[in-house]
PDB file of C-alpha atoms in Angstrom:
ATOM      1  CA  UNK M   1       6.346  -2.906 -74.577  1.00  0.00           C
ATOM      2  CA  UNK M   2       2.662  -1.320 -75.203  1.00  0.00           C
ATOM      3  CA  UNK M   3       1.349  -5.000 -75.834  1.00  0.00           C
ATOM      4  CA  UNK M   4       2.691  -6.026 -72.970  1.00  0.00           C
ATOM      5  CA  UNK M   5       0.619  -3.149 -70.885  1.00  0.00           C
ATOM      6  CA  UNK M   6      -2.055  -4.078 -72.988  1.00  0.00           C
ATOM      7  CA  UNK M   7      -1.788  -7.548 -71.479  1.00  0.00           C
ATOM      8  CA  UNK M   8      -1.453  -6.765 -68.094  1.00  0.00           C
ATOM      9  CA  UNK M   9      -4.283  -4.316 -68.118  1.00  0.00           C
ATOM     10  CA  UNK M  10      -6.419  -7.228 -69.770  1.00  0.00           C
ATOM     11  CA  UNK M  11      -5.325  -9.706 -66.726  1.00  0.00           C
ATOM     12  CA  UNK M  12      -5.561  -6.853 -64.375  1.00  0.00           C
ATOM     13  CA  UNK M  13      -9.478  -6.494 -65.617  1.00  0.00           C
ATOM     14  CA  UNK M  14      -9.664 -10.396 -65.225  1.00  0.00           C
ATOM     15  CA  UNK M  15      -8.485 -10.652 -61.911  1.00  0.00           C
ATOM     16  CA  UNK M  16     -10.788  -7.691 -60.717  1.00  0.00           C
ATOM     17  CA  UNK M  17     -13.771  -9.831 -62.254  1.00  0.00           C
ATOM     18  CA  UNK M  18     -12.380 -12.893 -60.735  1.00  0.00           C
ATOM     19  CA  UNK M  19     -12.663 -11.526 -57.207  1.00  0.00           C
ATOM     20  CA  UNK M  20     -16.342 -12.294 -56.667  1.00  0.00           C
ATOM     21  CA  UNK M  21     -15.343 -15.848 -57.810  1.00  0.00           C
ATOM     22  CA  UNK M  22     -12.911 -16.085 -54.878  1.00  0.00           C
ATOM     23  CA  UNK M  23     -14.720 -14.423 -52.601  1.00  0.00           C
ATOM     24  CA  UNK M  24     -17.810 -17.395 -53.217  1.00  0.00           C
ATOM     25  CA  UNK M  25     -15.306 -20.042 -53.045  1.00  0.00           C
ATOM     26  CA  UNK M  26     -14.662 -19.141 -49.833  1.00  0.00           C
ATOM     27  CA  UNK M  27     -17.184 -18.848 -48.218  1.00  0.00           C
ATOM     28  CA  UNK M  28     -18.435 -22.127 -49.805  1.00  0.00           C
ATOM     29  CA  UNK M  29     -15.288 -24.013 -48.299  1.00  0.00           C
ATOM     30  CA  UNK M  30     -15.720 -22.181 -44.870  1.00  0.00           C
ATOM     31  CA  UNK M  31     -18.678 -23.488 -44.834  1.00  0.00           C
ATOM     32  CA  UNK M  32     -17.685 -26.755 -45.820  1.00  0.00           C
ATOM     33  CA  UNK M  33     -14.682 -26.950 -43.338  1.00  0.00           C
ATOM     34  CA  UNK M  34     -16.988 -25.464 -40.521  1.00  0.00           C
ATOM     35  CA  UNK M  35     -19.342 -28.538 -41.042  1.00  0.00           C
ATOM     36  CA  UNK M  36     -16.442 -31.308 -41.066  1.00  0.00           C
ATOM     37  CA  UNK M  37     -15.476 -29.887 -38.172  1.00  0.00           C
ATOM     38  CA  UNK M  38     -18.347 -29.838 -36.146  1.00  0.00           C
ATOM     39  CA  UNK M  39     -19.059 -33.462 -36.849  1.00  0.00           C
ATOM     40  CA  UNK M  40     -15.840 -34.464 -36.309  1.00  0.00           C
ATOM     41  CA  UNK M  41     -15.984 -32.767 -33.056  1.00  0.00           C
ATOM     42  CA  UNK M  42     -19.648 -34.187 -31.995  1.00  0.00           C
ATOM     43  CA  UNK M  43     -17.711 -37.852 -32.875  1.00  0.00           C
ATOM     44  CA  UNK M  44     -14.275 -37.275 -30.721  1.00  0.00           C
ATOM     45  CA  UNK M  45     -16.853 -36.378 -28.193  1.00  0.00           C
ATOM     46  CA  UNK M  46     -19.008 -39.013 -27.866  1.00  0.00           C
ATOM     47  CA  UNK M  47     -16.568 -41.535 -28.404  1.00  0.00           C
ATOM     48  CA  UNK M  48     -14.246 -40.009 -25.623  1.00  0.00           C
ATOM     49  CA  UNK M  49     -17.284 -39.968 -22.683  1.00  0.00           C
ATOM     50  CA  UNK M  50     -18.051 -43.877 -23.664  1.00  0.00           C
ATOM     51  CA  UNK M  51     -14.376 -44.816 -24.401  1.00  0.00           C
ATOM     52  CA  UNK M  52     -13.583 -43.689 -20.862  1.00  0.00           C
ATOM     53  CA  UNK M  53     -16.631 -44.689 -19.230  1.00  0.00           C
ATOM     54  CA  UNK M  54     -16.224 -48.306 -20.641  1.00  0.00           C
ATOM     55  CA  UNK M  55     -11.768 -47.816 -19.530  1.00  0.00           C
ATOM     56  CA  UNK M  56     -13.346 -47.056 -15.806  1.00  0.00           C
ATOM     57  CA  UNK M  57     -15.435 -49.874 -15.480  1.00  0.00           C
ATOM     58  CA  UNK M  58     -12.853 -52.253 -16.748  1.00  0.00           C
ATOM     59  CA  UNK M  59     -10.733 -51.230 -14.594  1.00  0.00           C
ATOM     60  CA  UNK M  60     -13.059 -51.575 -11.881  1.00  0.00           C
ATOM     61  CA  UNK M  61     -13.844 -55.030 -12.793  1.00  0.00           C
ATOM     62  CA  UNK M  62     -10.397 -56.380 -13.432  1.00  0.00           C
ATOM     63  CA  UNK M  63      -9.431 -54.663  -9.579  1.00  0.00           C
ATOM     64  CA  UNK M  64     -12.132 -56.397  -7.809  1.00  0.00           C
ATOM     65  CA  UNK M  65     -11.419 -59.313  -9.699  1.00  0.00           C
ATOM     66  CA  UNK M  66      -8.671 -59.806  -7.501  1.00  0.00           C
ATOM     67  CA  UNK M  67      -9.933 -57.936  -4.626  1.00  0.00           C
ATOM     68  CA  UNK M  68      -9.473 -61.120  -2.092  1.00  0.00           C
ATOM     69  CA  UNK M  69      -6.066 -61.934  -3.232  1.00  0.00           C
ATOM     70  CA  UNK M  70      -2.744 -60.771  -2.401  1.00  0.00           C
ATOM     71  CA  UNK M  71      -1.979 -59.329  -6.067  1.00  0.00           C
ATOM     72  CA  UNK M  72      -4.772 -56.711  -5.494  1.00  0.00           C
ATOM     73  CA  UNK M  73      -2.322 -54.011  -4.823  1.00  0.00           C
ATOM     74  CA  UNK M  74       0.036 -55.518  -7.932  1.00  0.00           C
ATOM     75  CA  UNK M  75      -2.933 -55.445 -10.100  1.00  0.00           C
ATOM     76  CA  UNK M  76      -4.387 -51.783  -9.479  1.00  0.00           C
ATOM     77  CA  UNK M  77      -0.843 -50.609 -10.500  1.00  0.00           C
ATOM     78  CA  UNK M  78      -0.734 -52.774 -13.366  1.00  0.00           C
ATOM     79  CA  UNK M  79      -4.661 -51.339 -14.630  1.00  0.00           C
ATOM     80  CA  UNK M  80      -2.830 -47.373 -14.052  1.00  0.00           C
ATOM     81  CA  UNK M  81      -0.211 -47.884 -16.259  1.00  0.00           C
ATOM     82  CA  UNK M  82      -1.925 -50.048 -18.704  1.00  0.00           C
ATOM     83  CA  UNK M  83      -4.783 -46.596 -19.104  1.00  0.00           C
ATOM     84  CA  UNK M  84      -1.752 -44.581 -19.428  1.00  0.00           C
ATOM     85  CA  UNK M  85      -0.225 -46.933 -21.849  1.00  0.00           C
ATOM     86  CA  UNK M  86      -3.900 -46.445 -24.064  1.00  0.00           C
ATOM     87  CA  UNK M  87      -3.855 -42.775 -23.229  1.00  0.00           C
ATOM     88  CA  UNK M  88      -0.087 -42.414 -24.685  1.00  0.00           C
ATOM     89  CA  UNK M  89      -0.912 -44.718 -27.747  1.00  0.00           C
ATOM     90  CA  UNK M  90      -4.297 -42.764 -28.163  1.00  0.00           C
ATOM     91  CA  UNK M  91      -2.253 -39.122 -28.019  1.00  0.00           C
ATOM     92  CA  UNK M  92       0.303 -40.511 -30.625  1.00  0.00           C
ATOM     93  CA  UNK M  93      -2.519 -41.884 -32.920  1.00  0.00           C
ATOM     94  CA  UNK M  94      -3.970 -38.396 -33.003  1.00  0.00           C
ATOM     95  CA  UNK M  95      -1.085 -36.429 -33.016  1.00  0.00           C
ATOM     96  CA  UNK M  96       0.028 -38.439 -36.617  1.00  0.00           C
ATOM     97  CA  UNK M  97      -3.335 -37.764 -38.185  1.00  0.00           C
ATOM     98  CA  UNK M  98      -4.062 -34.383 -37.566  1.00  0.00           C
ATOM     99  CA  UNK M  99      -5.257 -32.743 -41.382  1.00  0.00           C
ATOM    100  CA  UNK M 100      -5.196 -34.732 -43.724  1.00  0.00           C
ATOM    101  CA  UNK M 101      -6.033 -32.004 -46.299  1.00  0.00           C
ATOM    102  CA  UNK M 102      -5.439 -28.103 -45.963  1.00  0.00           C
ATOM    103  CA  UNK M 103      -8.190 -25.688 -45.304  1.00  0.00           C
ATOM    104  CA  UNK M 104      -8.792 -23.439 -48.658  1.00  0.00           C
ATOM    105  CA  UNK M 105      -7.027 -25.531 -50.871  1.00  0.00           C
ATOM    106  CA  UNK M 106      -9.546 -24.940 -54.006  1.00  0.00           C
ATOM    107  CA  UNK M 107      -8.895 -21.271 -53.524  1.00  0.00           C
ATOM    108  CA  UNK M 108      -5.515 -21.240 -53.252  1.00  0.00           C
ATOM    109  CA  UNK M 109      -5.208 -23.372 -56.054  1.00  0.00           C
ATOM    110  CA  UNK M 110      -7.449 -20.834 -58.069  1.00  0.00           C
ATOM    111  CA  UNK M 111      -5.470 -18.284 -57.369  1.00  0.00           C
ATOM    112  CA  UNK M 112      -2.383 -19.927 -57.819  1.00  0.00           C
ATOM    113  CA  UNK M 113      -3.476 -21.025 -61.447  1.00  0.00           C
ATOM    114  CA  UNK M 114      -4.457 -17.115 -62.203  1.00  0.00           C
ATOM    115  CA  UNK M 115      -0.949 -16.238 -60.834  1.00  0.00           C
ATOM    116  CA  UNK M 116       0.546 -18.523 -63.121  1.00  0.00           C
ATOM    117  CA  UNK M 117      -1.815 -17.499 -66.124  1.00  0.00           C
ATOM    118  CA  UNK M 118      -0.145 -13.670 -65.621  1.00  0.00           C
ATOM    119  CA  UNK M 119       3.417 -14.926 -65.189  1.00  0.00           C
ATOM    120  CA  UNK M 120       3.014 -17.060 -68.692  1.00  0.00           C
ATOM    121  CA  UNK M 121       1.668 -13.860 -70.603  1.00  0.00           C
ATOM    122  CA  UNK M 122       3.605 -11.242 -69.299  1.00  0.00           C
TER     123      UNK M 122
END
């Protein structure tokens, strides 16, 4: 029984020295994730304002494309629900690949792998 408080007071002195380690990894990966984000962000962005600007103006084209015909009311209808056809595809695209890895993973992993150090000893 003494050698195991020996132990844990050992791990317990580890862990305590271990916190700075965390604590670095952390803020490294905030960092890290902060960054991705941001970029990712700038990208959606930019690609949304041309994307739509580019949907407009095809739609504009394709309407007065048939502007002196008797489909032109046909085809503005079919243009709507065509964009909203993209928009739905586009929102289901997104939707399935939302993270592909989880934030903090390295320290969780750390601390998971200290977790199971103490478990093994004790």
């Amino acid at each position: 029984m003494f050698e195991k408080i020996k132990k844990s007071k050992q791990l317990a002195l580890m862990m305590s020295e271990r916190v700075g380690d965390y604590l670095s990894l952390l803020k490294i990966e905030t960092k890290m994730q902060g960054a991705v984000l941001v970029k990712q962000a700038i990208g959606f962005a930019i690609a949304a304002i041309f994307g739509l600007l580019a949907t407009v103006f095809l739609g504009v084209a394709i309407i007065v494309s048939f502007w002196e015909s008797d489909y032109r009311i046909l085809v503005a209808w079919l243009v709507f629900l065509a964009f909203g056809a993209g928009a739905g595809a586009g929102l289901f695209l997104a939707r399935k690949h939302v993270a592909p890895s989880e934030p903090f993973s390295h320290v969780r992993a750390e601390v998971q792998r200290d977790i199971d150090l103490i478990k093994e000893t004790l």
